[in-house]
């Protein structure tokens, strides 16, 4: 049985499986949770997501990787890393759209070295 990530604030509760999460990006004091299919939800700081992922998903939490200061990605969806363009593309057969994210060159280099192992 799949484990669920439960995220809530005073207005909303979201219960989703790990494979539905494409990425979480911080934007100022809030974070946008982006799901497969493009659905977005806004919650609080990125560090809160890190703790929730570790606590609630346990062994499944390993698929999530922090990339730089403002991004957590589902590593299952890494499609390409382009250092020259400073782009990270997330994609999979499960969703037709690609998420193209602008990421610092240093963060992409670190991610690339982790993936290549």
PDB file of C-alpha atoms in Angstrom:
ATOM      1  CA  UNK A   1       0.000   0.000   0.000  1.00  0.00           C
ATOM      2  CA  UNK A   2       1.347   3.426  -0.958  1.00  0.00           C
ATOM      3  CA  UNK A   3       2.188   5.932   1.722  1.00  0.00           C
ATOM      4  CA  UNK A   4       0.624   9.348   1.574  1.00  0.00           C
ATOM      5  CA  UNK A   5       2.111  12.767   2.033  1.00  0.00           C
ATOM      6  CA  UNK A   6      -0.354  14.880   3.980  1.00  0.00           C
ATOM      7  CA  UNK A   7       0.188  18.618   3.791  1.00  0.00           C
ATOM      8  CA  UNK A   8      -2.163  21.106   5.359  1.00  0.00           C
ATOM      9  CA  UNK A   9      -2.589  24.692   6.390  1.00  0.00           C
ATOM     10  CA  UNK A  10      -5.508  26.530   7.966  1.00  0.00           C
ATOM     11  CA  UNK A  11      -7.418  26.487   4.645  1.00  0.00           C
ATOM     12  CA  UNK A  12      -6.588  23.216   2.954  1.00  0.00           C
ATOM     13  CA  UNK A  13      -5.506  19.603   3.437  1.00  0.00           C
ATOM     14  CA  UNK A  14      -3.860  17.699   0.609  1.00  0.00           C
ATOM     15  CA  UNK A  15      -3.297  13.910   0.704  1.00  0.00           C
ATOM     16  CA  UNK A  16      -1.168  12.599  -2.167  1.00  0.00           C
ATOM     17  CA  UNK A  17       1.160   9.724  -2.983  1.00  0.00           C
ATOM     18  CA  UNK A  18       4.850  10.455  -3.579  1.00  0.00           C
ATOM     19  CA  UNK A  19       4.658   9.575  -7.264  1.00  0.00           C
ATOM     20  CA  UNK A  20       2.195  12.426  -7.879  1.00  0.00           C
ATOM     21  CA  UNK A  21       4.704  15.074  -6.742  1.00  0.00           C
ATOM     22  CA  UNK A  22       6.885  16.473  -9.540  1.00  0.00           C
ATOM     23  CA  UNK A  23       8.634  19.162  -7.496  1.00  0.00           C
ATOM     24  CA  UNK A  24       8.348  21.725  -4.718  1.00  0.00           C
ATOM     25  CA  UNK A  25       9.782  25.209  -5.337  1.00  0.00           C
ATOM     26  CA  UNK A  26      10.039  28.051  -2.874  1.00  0.00           C
ATOM     27  CA  UNK A  27       8.965  31.527  -3.847  1.00  0.00           C
ATOM     28  CA  UNK A  28       9.675  34.001  -1.071  1.00  0.00           C
ATOM     29  CA  UNK A  29       8.056  32.784   2.118  1.00  0.00           C
ATOM     30  CA  UNK A  30       5.828  30.260   0.385  1.00  0.00           C
ATOM     31  CA  UNK A  31       6.359  27.063  -1.552  1.00  0.00           C
ATOM     32  CA  UNK A  32       4.533  25.767  -4.587  1.00  0.00           C
ATOM     33  CA  UNK A  33       3.849  22.036  -4.672  1.00  0.00           C
ATOM     34  CA  UNK A  34       3.603  21.016  -8.334  1.00  0.00           C
ATOM     35  CA  UNK A  35       1.836  17.744  -9.120  1.00  0.00           C
ATOM     36  CA  UNK A  36       1.853  15.543 -12.179  1.00  0.00           C
ATOM     37  CA  UNK A  37      -0.587  17.080 -14.623  1.00  0.00           C
ATOM     38  CA  UNK A  38       0.374  20.619 -13.640  1.00  0.00           C
ATOM     39  CA  UNK A  39      -1.841  21.091 -10.588  1.00  0.00           C
ATOM     40  CA  UNK A  40      -0.320  23.557  -8.076  1.00  0.00           C
ATOM     41  CA  UNK A  41      -0.820  24.094  -4.366  1.00  0.00           C
ATOM     42  CA  UNK A  42       0.728  26.859  -2.254  1.00  0.00           C
ATOM     43  CA  UNK A  43       1.955  26.137   1.263  1.00  0.00           C
ATOM     44  CA  UNK A  44       4.541  27.434   3.724  1.00  0.00           C
ATOM     45  CA  UNK A  45       8.342  27.275   3.772  1.00  0.00           C
ATOM     46  CA  UNK A  46      10.336  24.636   1.882  1.00  0.00           C
ATOM     47  CA  UNK A  47      11.962  23.343   5.074  1.00  0.00           C
ATOM     48  CA  UNK A  48       8.510  22.267   6.311  1.00  0.00           C
ATOM     49  CA  UNK A  49       8.135  20.085   3.216  1.00  0.00           C
ATOM     50  CA  UNK A  50      11.506  18.458   3.802  1.00  0.00           C
ATOM     51  CA  UNK A  51      10.506  17.436   7.317  1.00  0.00           C
ATOM     52  CA  UNK A  52       7.055  16.207   6.229  1.00  0.00           C
ATOM     53  CA  UNK A  53       8.550  14.113   3.433  1.00  0.00           C
ATOM     54  CA  UNK A  54      11.075  12.475   5.775  1.00  0.00           C
ATOM     55  CA  UNK A  55       8.562  11.835   8.556  1.00  0.00           C
ATOM     56  CA  UNK A  56       5.599  10.676   6.507  1.00  0.00           C
ATOM     57  CA  UNK A  57       7.138   8.849   3.549  1.00  0.00           C
ATOM     58  CA  UNK A  58      10.069   7.247   5.410  1.00  0.00           C
ATOM     59  CA  UNK A  59      11.834   4.899   2.931  1.00  0.00           C
ATOM     60  CA  UNK A  60      10.054   6.496  -0.048  1.00  0.00           C
ATOM     61  CA  UNK A  61      11.501   9.880   0.980  1.00  0.00           C
ATOM     62  CA  UNK A  62      14.769   8.914  -0.725  1.00  0.00           C
ATOM     63  CA  UNK A  63      13.334   9.702  -4.156  1.00  0.00           C
ATOM     64  CA  UNK A  64      13.204  13.397  -3.248  1.00  0.00           C
ATOM     65  CA  UNK A  65      16.368  15.454  -3.677  1.00  0.00           C
ATOM     66  CA  UNK A  66      17.009  19.005  -2.515  1.00  0.00           C
ATOM     67  CA  UNK A  67      18.488  20.971  -5.418  1.00  0.00           C
ATOM     68  CA  UNK A  68      19.901  24.275  -4.228  1.00  0.00           C
ATOM     69  CA  UNK A  69      18.139  26.415  -1.670  1.00  0.00           C
ATOM     70  CA  UNK A  70      14.728  26.661  -3.253  1.00  0.00           C
ATOM     71  CA  UNK A  71      13.870  23.371  -4.920  1.00  0.00           C
ATOM     72  CA  UNK A  72      13.008  19.781  -3.983  1.00  0.00           C
ATOM     73  CA  UNK A  73      12.479  17.411  -6.904  1.00  0.00           C
ATOM     74  CA  UNK A  74      11.163  13.916  -7.372  1.00  0.00           C
ATOM     75  CA  UNK A  75      14.290  12.266  -8.802  1.00  0.00           C
ATOM     76  CA  UNK A  76      12.202   9.653 -10.620  1.00  0.00           C
ATOM     77  CA  UNK A  77      11.244  12.354 -13.121  1.00  0.00           C
ATOM     78  CA  UNK A  78      14.697  13.701 -13.994  1.00  0.00           C
ATOM     79  CA  UNK A  79      14.765  13.761 -17.774  1.00  0.00           C
ATOM     80  CA  UNK A  80      17.697  16.043 -18.529  1.00  0.00           C
ATOM     81  CA  UNK A  81      20.260  18.286 -16.882  1.00  0.00           C
ATOM     82  CA  UNK A  82      21.674  21.026 -19.091  1.00  0.00           C
ATOM     83  CA  UNK A  83      24.518  22.889 -17.409  1.00  0.00           C
ATOM     84  CA  UNK A  84      24.979  25.351 -20.278  1.00  0.00           C
ATOM     85  CA  UNK A  85      21.347  26.518 -20.199  1.00  0.00           C
ATOM     86  CA  UNK A  86      21.090  25.997 -16.416  1.00  0.00           C
ATOM     87  CA  UNK A  87      17.970  23.913 -16.955  1.00  0.00           C
ATOM     88  CA  UNK A  88      16.590  20.858 -15.250  1.00  0.00           C
ATOM     89  CA  UNK A  89      13.824  19.073 -17.125  1.00  0.00           C
ATOM     90  CA  UNK A  90      11.414  16.762 -15.324  1.00  0.00           C
ATOM     91  CA  UNK A  91       9.320  14.434 -17.444  1.00  0.00           C
ATOM     92  CA  UNK A  92       7.860  10.952 -17.594  1.00  0.00           C
ATOM     93  CA  UNK A  93       5.416   8.909 -19.606  1.00  0.00           C
ATOM     94  CA  UNK A  94       2.834   9.547 -16.884  1.00  0.00           C
ATOM     95  CA  UNK A  95       2.429  13.160 -17.941  1.00  0.00           C
ATOM     96  CA  UNK A  96       2.674  14.702 -21.397  1.00  0.00           C
ATOM     97  CA  UNK A  97       4.116  18.022 -20.279  1.00  0.00           C
ATOM     98  CA  UNK A  98       7.706  18.648 -19.313  1.00  0.00           C
ATOM     99  CA  UNK A  99       8.619  20.841 -16.387  1.00  0.00           C
ATOM    100  CA  UNK A 100      11.641  22.956 -17.338  1.00  0.00           C
ATOM    101  CA  UNK A 101      13.174  24.572 -14.259  1.00  0.00           C
ATOM    102  CA  UNK A 102      15.897  27.208 -14.106  1.00  0.00           C
ATOM    103  CA  UNK A 103      18.513  26.036 -11.597  1.00  0.00           C
ATOM    104  CA  UNK A 104      21.943  27.387 -10.717  1.00  0.00           C
ATOM    105  CA  UNK A 105      24.907  25.762 -12.430  1.00  0.00           C
ATOM    106  CA  UNK A 106      26.411  24.721  -9.070  1.00  0.00           C
ATOM    107  CA  UNK A 107      23.198  22.998  -7.973  1.00  0.00           C
ATOM    108  CA  UNK A 108      22.939  21.215 -11.324  1.00  0.00           C
ATOM    109  CA  UNK A 109      26.556  20.046 -11.107  1.00  0.00           C
ATOM    110  CA  UNK A 110      25.882  18.582  -7.662  1.00  0.00           C
ATOM    111  CA  UNK A 111      22.699  16.891  -8.865  1.00  0.00           C
ATOM    112  CA  UNK A 112      24.469  15.506 -11.928  1.00  0.00           C
ATOM    113  CA  UNK A 113      27.209  13.977  -9.776  1.00  0.00           C
ATOM    114  CA  UNK A 114      24.613  12.341  -7.496  1.00  0.00           C
ATOM    115  CA  UNK A 115      22.699  10.892 -10.457  1.00  0.00           C
ATOM    116  CA  UNK A 116      25.798   9.565 -12.207  1.00  0.00           C
ATOM    117  CA  UNK A 117      26.804   7.376  -9.264  1.00  0.00           C
TER     118      UNK A 117
END
